[in-house]
Coordinates of C-alpha atoms in Angstrom, one line a residue:
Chain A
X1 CA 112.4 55.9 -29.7
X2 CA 114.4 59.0 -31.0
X3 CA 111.3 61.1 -29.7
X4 CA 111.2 59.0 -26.0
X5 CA 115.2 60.8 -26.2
X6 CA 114.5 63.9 -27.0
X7 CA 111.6 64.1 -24.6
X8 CA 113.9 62.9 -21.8
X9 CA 116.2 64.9 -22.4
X10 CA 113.7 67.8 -22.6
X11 CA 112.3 66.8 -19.1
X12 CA 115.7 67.0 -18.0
X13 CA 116.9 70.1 -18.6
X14 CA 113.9 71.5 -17.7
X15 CA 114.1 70.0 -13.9
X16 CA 118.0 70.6 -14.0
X17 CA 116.9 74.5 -14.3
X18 CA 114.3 74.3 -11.5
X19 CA 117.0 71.9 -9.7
X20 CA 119.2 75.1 -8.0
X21 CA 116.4 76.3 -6.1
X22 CA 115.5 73.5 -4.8
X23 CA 119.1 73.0 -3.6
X24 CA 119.3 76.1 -1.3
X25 CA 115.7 75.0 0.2
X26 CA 117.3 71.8 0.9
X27 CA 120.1 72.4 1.9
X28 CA 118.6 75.1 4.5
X29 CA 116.1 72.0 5.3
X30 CA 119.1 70.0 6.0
X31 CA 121.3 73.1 8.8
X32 CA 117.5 73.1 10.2
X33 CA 117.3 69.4 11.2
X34 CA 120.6 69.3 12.8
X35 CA 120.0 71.9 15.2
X36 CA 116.0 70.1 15.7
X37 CA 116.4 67.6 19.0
X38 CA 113.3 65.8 17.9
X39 CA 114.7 65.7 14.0
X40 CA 117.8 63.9 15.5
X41 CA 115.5 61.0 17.6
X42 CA 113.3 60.6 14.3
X43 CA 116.9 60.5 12.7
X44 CA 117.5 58.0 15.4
X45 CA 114.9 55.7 14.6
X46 CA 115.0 56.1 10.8
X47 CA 118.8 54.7 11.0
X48 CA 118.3 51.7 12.5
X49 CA 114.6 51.2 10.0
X50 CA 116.5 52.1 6.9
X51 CA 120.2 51.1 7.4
X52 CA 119.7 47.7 8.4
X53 CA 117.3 46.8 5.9
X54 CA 119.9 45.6 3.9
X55 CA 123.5 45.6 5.7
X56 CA 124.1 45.6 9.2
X57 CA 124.2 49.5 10.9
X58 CA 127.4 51.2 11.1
X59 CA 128.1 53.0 13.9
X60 CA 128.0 56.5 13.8
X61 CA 131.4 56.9 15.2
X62 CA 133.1 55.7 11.9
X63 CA 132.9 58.8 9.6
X64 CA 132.9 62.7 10.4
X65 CA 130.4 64.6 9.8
X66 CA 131.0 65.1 6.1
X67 CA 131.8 62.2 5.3
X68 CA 128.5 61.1 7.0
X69 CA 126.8 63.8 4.5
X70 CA 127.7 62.4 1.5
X71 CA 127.1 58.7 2.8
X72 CA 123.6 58.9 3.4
X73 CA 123.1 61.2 0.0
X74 CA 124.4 57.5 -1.6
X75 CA 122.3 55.4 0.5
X76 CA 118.9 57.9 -0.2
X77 CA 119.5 56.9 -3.9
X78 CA 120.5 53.8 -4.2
X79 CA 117.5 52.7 -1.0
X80 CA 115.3 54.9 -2.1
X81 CA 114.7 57.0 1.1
X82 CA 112.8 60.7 1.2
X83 CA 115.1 63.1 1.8
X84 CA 113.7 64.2 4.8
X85 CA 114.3 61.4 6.3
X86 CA 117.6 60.7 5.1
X87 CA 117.9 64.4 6.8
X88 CA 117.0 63.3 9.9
X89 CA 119.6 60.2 9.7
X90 CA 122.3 63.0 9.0
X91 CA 121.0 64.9 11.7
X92 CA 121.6 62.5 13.7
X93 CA 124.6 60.6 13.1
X94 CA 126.8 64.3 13.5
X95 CA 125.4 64.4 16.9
X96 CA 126.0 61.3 17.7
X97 CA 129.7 60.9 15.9
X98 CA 132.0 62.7 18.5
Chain B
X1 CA 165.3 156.2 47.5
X2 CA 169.2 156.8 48.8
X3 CA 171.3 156.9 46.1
X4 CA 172.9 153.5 47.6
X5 CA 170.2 151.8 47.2
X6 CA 169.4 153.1 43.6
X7 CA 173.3 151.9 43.0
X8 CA 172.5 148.5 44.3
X9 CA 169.1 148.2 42.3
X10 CA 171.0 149.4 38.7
X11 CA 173.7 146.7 39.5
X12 CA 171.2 143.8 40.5
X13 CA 169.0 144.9 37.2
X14 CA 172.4 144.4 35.0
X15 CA 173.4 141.5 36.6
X16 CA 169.8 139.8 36.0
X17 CA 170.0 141.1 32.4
X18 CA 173.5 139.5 32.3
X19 CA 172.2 136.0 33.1
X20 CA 169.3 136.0 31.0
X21 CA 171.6 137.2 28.1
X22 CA 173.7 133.9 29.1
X23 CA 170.4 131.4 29.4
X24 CA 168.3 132.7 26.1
X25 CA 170.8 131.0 23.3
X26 CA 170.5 127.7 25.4
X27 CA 166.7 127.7 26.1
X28 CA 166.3 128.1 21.7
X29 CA 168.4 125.6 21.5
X30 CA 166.9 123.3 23.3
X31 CA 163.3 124.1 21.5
X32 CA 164.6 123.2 18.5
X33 CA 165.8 119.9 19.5
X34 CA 162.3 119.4 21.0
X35 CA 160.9 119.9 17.7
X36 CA 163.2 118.3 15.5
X37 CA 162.8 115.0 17.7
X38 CA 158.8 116.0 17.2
X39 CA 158.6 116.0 13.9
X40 CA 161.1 112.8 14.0
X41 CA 159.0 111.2 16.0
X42 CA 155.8 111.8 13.9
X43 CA 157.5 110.4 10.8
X44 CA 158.2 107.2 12.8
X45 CA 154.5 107.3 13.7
X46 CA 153.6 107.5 9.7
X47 CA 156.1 104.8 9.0
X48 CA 154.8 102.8 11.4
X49 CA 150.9 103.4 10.3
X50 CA 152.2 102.8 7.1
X51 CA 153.2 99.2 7.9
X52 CA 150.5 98.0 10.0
X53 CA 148.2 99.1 6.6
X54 CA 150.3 97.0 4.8
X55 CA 150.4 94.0 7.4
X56 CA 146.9 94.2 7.7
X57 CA 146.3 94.0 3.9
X58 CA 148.9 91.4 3.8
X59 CA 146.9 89.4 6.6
X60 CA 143.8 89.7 4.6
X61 CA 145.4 88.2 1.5
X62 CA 147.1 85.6 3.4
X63 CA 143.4 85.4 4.7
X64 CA 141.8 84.8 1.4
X65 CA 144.7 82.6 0.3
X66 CA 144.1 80.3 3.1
X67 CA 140.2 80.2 2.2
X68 CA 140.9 79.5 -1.4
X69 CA 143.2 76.7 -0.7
X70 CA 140.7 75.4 1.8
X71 CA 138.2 75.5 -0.7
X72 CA 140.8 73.9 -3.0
X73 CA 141.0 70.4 -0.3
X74 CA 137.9 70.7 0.8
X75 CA 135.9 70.9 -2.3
X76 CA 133.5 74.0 -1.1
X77 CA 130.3 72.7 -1.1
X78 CA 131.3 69.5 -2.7
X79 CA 132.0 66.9 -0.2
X80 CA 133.2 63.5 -0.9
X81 CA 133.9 59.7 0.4
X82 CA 135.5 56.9 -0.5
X83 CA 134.1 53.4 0.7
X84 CA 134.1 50.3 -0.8
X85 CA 134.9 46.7 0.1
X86 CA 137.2 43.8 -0.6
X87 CA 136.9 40.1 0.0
X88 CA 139.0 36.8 -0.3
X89 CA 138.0 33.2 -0.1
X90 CA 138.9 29.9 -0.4
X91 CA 137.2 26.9 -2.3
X92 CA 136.8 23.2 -1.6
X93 CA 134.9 21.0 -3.9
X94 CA 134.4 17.1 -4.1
X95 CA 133.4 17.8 -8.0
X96 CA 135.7 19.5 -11.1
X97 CA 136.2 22.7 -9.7
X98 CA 139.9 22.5 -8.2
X99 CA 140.5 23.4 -4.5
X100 CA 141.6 27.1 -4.4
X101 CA 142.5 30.0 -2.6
X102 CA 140.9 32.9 -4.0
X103 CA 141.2 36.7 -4.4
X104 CA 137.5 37.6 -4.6
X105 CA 137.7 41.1 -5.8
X106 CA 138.9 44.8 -4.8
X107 CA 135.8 47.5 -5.1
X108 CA 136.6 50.9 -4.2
X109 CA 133.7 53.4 -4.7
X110 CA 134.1 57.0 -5.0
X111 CA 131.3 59.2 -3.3
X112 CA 130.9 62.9 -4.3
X113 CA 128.4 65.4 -3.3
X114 CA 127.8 68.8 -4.2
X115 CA 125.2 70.6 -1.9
X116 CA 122.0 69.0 -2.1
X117 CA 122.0 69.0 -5.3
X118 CA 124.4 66.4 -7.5
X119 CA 125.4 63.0 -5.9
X120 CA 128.0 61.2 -8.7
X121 CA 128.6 57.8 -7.3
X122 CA 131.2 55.8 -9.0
X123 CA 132.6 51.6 -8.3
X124 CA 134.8 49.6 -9.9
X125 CA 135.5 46.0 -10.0
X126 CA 138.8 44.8 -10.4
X127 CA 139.4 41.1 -9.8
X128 CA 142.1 38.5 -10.6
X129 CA 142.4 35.7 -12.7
X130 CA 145.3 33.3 -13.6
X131 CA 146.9 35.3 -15.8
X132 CA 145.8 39.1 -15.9
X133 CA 144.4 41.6 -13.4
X134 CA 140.8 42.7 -15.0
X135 CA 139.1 46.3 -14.2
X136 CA 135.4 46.7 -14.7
X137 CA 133.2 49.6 -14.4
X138 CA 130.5 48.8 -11.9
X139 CA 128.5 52.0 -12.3
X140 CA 128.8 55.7 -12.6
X141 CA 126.1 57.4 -12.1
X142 CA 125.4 61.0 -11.5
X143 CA 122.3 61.6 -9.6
X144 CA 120.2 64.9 -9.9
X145 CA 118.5 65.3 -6.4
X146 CA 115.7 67.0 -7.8
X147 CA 113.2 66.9 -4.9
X148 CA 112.5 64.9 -1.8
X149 CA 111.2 61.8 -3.4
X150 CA 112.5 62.4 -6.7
X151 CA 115.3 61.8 -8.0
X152 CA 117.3 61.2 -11.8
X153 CA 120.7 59.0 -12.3
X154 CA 122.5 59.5 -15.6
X155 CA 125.0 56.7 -16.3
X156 CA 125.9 53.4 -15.5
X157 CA 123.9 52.4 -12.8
X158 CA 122.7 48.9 -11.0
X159 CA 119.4 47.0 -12.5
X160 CA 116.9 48.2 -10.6
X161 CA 114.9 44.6 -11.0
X162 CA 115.0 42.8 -8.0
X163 CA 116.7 43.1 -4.7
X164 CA 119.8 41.2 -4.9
X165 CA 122.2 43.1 -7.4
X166 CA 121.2 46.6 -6.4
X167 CA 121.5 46.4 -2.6
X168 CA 122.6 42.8 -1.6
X169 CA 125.9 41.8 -3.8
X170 CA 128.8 43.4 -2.3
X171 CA 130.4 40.7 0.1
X172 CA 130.5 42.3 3.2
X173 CA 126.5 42.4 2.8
X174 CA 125.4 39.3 1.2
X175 CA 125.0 36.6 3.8
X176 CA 126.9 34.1 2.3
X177 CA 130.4 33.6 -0.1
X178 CA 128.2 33.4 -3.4
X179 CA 125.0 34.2 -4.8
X180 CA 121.8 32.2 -5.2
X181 CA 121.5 30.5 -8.6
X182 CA 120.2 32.2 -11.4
X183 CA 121.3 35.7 -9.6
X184 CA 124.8 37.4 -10.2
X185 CA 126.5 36.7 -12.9
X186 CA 125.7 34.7 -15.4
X187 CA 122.2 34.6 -14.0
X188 CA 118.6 35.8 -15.4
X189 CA 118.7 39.2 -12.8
X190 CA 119.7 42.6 -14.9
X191 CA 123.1 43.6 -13.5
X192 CA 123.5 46.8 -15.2
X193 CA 122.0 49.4 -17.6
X194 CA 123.2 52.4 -19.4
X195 CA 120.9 55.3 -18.9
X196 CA 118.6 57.7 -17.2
X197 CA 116.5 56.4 -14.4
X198 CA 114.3 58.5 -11.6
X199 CA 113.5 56.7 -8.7
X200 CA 112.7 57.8 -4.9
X201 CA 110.1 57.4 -2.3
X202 CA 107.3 58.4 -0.3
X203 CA 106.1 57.6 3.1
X204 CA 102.3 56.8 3.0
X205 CA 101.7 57.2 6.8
X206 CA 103.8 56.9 9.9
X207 CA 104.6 53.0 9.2
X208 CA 103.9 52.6 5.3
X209 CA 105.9 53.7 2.6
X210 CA 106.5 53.0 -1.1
X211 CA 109.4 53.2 -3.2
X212 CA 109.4 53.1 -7.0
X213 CA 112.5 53.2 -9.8
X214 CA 111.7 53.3 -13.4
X215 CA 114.7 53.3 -16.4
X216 CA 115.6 53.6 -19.6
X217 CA 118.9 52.0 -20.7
X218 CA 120.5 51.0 -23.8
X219 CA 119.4 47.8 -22.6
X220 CA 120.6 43.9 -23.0
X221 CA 122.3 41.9 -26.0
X222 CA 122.5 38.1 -27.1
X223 CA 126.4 37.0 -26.7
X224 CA 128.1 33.8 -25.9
X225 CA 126.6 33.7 -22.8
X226 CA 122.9 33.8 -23.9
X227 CA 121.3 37.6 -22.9
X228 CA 123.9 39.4 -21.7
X229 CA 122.3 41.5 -19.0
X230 CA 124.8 44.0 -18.7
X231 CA 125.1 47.7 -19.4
X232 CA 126.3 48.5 -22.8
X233 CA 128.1 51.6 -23.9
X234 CA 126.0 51.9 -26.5
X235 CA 122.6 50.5 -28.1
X236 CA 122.9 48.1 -31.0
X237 CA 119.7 48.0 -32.3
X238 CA 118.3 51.9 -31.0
X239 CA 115.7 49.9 -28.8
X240 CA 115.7 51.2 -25.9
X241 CA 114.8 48.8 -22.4
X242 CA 112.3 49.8 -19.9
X243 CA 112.8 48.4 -16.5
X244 CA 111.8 49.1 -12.8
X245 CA 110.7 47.9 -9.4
X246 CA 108.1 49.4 -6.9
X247 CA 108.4 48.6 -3.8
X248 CA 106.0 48.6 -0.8
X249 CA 105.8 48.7 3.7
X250 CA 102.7 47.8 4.7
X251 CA 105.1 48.5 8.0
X252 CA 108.6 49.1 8.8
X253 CA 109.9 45.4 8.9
X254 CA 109.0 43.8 5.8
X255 CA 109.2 45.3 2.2
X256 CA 107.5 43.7 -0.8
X257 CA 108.7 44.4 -4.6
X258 CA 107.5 43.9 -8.1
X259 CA 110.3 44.6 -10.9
X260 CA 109.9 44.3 -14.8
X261 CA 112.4 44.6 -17.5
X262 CA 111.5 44.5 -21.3
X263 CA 113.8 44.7 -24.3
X264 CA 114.4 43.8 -27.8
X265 CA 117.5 41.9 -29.0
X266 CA 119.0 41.2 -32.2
X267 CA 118.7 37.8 -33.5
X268 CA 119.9 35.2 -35.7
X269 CA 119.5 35.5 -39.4
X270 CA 115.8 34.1 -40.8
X271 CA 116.8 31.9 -43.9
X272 CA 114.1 32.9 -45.1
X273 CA 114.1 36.6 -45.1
X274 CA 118.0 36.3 -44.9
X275 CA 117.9 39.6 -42.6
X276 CA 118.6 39.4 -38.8
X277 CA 115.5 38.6 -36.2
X278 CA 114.1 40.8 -33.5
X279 CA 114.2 39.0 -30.5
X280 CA 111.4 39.8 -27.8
X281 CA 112.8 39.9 -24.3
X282 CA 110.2 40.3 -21.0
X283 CA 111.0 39.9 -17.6
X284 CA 109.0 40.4 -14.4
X285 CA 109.9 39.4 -10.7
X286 CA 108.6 39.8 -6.8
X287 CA 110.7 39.5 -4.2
X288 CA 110.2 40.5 -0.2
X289 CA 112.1 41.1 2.8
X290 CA 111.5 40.9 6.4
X291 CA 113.8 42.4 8.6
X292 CA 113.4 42.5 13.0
X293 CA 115.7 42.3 15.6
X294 CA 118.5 39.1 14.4
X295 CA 116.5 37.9 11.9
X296 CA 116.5 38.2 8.2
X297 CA 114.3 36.3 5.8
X298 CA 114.2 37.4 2.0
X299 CA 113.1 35.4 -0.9
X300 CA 113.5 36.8 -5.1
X301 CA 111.6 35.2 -7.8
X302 CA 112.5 36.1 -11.4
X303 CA 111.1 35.1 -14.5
X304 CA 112.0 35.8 -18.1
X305 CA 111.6 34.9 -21.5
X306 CA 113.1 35.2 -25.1
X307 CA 110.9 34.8 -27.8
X308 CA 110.8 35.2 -32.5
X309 CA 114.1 32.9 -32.6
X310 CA 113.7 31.7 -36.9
X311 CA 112.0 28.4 -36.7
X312 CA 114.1 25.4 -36.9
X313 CA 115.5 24.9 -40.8
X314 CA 116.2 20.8 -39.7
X315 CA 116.6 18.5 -37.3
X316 CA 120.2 20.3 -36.1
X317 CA 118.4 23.2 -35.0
X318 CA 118.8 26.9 -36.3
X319 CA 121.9 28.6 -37.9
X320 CA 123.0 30.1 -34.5
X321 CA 125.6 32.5 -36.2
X322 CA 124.6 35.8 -36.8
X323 CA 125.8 38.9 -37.6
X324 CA 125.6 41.2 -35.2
X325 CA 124.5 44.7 -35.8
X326 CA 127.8 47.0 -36.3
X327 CA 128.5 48.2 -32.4
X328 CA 131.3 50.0 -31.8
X329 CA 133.5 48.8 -29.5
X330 CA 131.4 45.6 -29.2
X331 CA 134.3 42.7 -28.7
X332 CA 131.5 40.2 -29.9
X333 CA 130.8 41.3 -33.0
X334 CA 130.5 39.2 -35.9
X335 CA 130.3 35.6 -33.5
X336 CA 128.7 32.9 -32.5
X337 CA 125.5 33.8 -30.2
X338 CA 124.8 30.3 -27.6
X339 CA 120.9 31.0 -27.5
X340 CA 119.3 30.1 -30.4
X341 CA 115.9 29.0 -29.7
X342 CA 112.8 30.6 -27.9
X343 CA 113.8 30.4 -24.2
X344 CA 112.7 30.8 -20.9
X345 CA 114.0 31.3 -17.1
X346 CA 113.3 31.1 -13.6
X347 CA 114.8 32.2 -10.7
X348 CA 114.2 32.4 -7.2
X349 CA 115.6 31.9 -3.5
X350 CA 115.1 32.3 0.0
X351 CA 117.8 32.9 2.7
X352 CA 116.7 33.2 6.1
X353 CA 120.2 34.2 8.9
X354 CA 119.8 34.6 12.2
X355 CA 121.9 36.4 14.8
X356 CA 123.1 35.5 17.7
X357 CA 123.2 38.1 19.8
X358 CA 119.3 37.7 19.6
X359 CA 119.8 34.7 22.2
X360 CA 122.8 35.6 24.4
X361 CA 124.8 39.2 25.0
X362 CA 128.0 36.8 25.5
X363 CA 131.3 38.9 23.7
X364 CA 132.0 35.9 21.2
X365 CA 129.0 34.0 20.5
X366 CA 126.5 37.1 19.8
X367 CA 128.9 37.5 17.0
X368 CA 127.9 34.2 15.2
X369 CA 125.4 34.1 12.6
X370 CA 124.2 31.1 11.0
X371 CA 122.5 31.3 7.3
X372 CA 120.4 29.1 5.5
X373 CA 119.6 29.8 1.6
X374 CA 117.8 27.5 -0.9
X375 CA 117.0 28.1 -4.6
X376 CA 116.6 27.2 -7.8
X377 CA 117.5 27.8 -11.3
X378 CA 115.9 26.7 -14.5
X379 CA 116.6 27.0 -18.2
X380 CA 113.9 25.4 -20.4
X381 CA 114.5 26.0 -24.6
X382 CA 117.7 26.5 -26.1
X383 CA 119.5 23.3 -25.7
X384 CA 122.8 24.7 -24.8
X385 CA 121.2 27.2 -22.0
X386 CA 119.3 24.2 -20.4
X387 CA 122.5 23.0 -19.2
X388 CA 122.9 26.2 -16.3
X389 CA 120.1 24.7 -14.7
X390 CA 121.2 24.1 -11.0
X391 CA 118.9 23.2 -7.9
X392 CA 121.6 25.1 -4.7
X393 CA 121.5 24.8 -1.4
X394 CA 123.6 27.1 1.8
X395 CA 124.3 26.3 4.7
X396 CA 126.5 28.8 6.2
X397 CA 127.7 30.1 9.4
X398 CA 128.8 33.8 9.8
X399 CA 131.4 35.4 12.6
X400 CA 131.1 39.0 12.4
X401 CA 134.2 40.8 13.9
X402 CA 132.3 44.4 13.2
X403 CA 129.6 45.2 11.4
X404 CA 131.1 45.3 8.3
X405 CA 133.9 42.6 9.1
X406 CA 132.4 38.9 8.5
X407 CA 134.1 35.7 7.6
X408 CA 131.7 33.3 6.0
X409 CA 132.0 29.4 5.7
X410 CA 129.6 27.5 4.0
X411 CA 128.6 24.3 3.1
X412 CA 127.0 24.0 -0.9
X413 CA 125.1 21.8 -2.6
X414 CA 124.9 21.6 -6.5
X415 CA 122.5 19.8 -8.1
X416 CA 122.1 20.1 -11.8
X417 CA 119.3 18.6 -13.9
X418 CA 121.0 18.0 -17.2
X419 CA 122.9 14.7 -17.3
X420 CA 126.1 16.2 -18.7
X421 CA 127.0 18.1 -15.8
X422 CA 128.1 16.1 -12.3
X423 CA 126.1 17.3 -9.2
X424 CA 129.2 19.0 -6.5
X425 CA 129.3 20.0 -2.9
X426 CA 131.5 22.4 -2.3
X427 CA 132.9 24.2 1.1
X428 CA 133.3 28.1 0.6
X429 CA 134.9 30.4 3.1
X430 CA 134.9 34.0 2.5
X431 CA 136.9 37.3 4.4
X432 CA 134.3 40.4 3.9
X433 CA 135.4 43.5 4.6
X434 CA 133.3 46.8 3.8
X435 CA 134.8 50.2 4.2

């Protein structure tokens, strides 16, 4: 079991180096899909798919746009979305928030 | 030239000279003036250079000032959220549990997010009881979002086994005021775990997908109230669990899960050996859920065992006090453990609700929900545990004021197996609010 540790822990620092770039590709990913029209009506469909899978949707009007961000990054982990689409969502629930 | 006229030139010359002679002292006085006020006027110039310099240097610091503090409040490129939820109830029962009103529970959750990199997510519980306000830890969990369908949680975090604990306990989700026998706690489904877990998902084509989570955690003990399936500061026997779930769309609507947990407990003391038992614990569950337009239908079915309990020394059973290994911070130490025999559990349910506004668009009907949930919990071994066997029954009726407002009533029917314990009906009404 000591070795199963070490081993993780290994595998962990070695994606937590990788981990940075990765950030800056998605986080460009992420500025491209809000400005994408047909990211924002995948977005669109993949809310109402995902979010009311287990809870009933909230509409997009109750949080700003950051608050929105850091919402779905919850909801991609704990309901085990792709990132892409949990960009899409993102996408569009700042165009739709105002 | 007449000498008149030479006369009158002479005199006119003298005359001009005269005048000149009385002009010239004024005309260099007046220069300098002219270029005193000059060069006054060209210090005020440098002066005044001189201070717009300085105000614009002073703007740019008051510039970077104001960026730093907004990076200060606004975190940069960490964001963050607080949500949460709170709920309140009431309790009427026709068997020993006394009519109450009651405070459910306060769970704020704290959301931060740096980039696209580091998600920490963190709840806490805290709840009432007669006497004292208690504060639990829910989870806290930071999660590495490595890639696109990868990603690794360090912490506390939910069980991934099942459905219920990880996605459908808070009360503004769950479709009615309690959860299904055998779930929650108390029940047979993991609640928490203490350490690293990757988990993500992949889409398969345009309408399938697959989701996986797989963890390693410190993992469950034996305590008073049989396995404690709960996430431990620390591991008391350096056995680690292994637990997970994969999940599957064959399209959008419905989802279909398998989940596994196993672990190894300390047991009670062998006689015969005199040294403490390892204690084998597997679990595995499926569960699905179909989700289109009002209707929701999800089922769970858990099943787990305990097995290498010391065979019985008489007819009283086995020595059930053991001594745990040393754990710090472990309140049980050193006491009485209620499992002592090989044991085994099963779990499952089925809820199906139903919303109104799938039959009518009127304002205040479309807001009604009715839920129906059936299931079943069984404890076969250790005498003691037998006794938590309960057959349940819902029937409930929802009224959601937004989507995350509801309050619940239902109707519940207890049925226990064991003779000891009186079957109760009980009414349960329940204020949900998720923020």
């Amino acid at each position: 079991m000591r070795y199963a540790i070490v081993i993780t822990a290994t595998l962990l620092a070695t994606l937590g180096l990788m981990a940075p770039s990765l950030s800056v590709a998605q986080d460009t990913e992420a500025e491209a899909a809000a400005s994408n029209p047909m990211e924002i009506a995948r977005g669109a469909q993949a809310w109402s798919r995902e979010c009311g899978r287990c809870h009933n949707i909230r509409p997009p009007s109750e949080l700003s746009d950051e608050e929105w961000r850091v919402s779905v990054a919850h909801m991609r982990v704990r309901g085990n979305i792709p990132a892409d689409e949990a960009r899409a969502i993102v996408a569009f629930l700042q165009a739709s928030n105002n | 030239m007449s000498s008149s006229k030479l006369k009158i030139g002479v005199v006119s010359a003298m005359a001009l000279a005269v005048s000149l002679s009385w002009y010239l002292p004024a005309y260099a006085e007046g220069s300098d003036a002219v270029l005193e006020r000059m060069e006054q006027l060209e210090a005020e110039l440098q002066a005044l250079r001189e201070q717009v310099n300085q105000n614009a240097e002073t703007a740019e610091d008051a510039q970077q000032t104001a960026n730093n503090v907004d990076a200060d409040v606004n975190g940069g490129d960490t964001t963050w959220h607080i949500a949460g939820y709170a709920h309140a109830g009431a309790i009427v029962s026709d068997g020993d549990t006394e009519d109450s009103f009651l405070f459910g529970g306060f769970n704020p959750a704290f959301h931060f997010q740096y980039r696209d990199l580091v998600m920490f997510e963190g709840e806490v519980e805290i709840t009432q009881t007669d006497n004292e306000t208690n504060v639990e830890l829910e989870n806290a969990q930071i999660n590495l979002l490595l890639h696109d369908n990868v990603t690794i949680a360090a912490g506390k975090f939910y069980s991934p086994v099942g459905q219920f604990q990880e996605r459908l306990h808070p009360a503004w989700i769950n479709r009615l005021p309690d959860a299904p026998a055998g779930f929650g706690h108390g029940g047979i489904q993991p609640l928490t775990d203490v350490g690293v877990m990757a988990r993500g998902g992949a889409r398969i084509s345009n309408d399938m997908r697959v989701n996986y989570s797989v963890a390693v955690g410190n993992g469950p003990r034996l305590g008073h109230g049989g396995v404690e399936l709960e996430g431990f500061a620390s591991d008391d026997n350096g056995n680690k669990s292994v637990s997970g779930r994969l999940g599957f769309f064959p399209f959008p609507e419905l989802e279909v899960g398998g989940s596994f947990m196993t672990a190894e407990l300390i047991g009670p003391e062998d006689h015969e050996t005199e040294s403490l038992t390892d204690i084998d614990f597997d679990l595995w569950g499926a569960d699905f859920a179909y989700v289109r337009g009002p209707w929701r239908f999800r089922g769970e079915y858990l099943t787990a065992e305990a097995t290498g309990f010391p065979a019985e020394e008489d007819d009283h059973g086995p020595e059930a006090a053991f001594i745990r290994a040393a754990a710090e911070g472990d309140d049980d130490h050193g006491e009485e453990a209620s499992l002592a025999e090989n044991t085994e559990w099963t779990a499952w349910y089925v809820e199906l609700a139903f919303r109104m506004s799938g039959l009518t668009e009127h304002s205040f009907v479309r807001n009604f929900e009715p839920v129906v949930r059936y299931g079943e919990y069984e404890v076969t071994g250790d005498h003691e545990a037998e006794e938590q066997s309960e057959d349940r029954f819902n029937v409930g009726l929802n009224y959601w004021f937004s989507p995350s407002i509801v309050l619940k009533g239902s109707v519940e029917w207890r049925d226990f197996p064991s003779d000891e314990i009186e079957d109760e009906t009980r009414t349960l009404f329940q204020l949900a609010y998720g923020f």
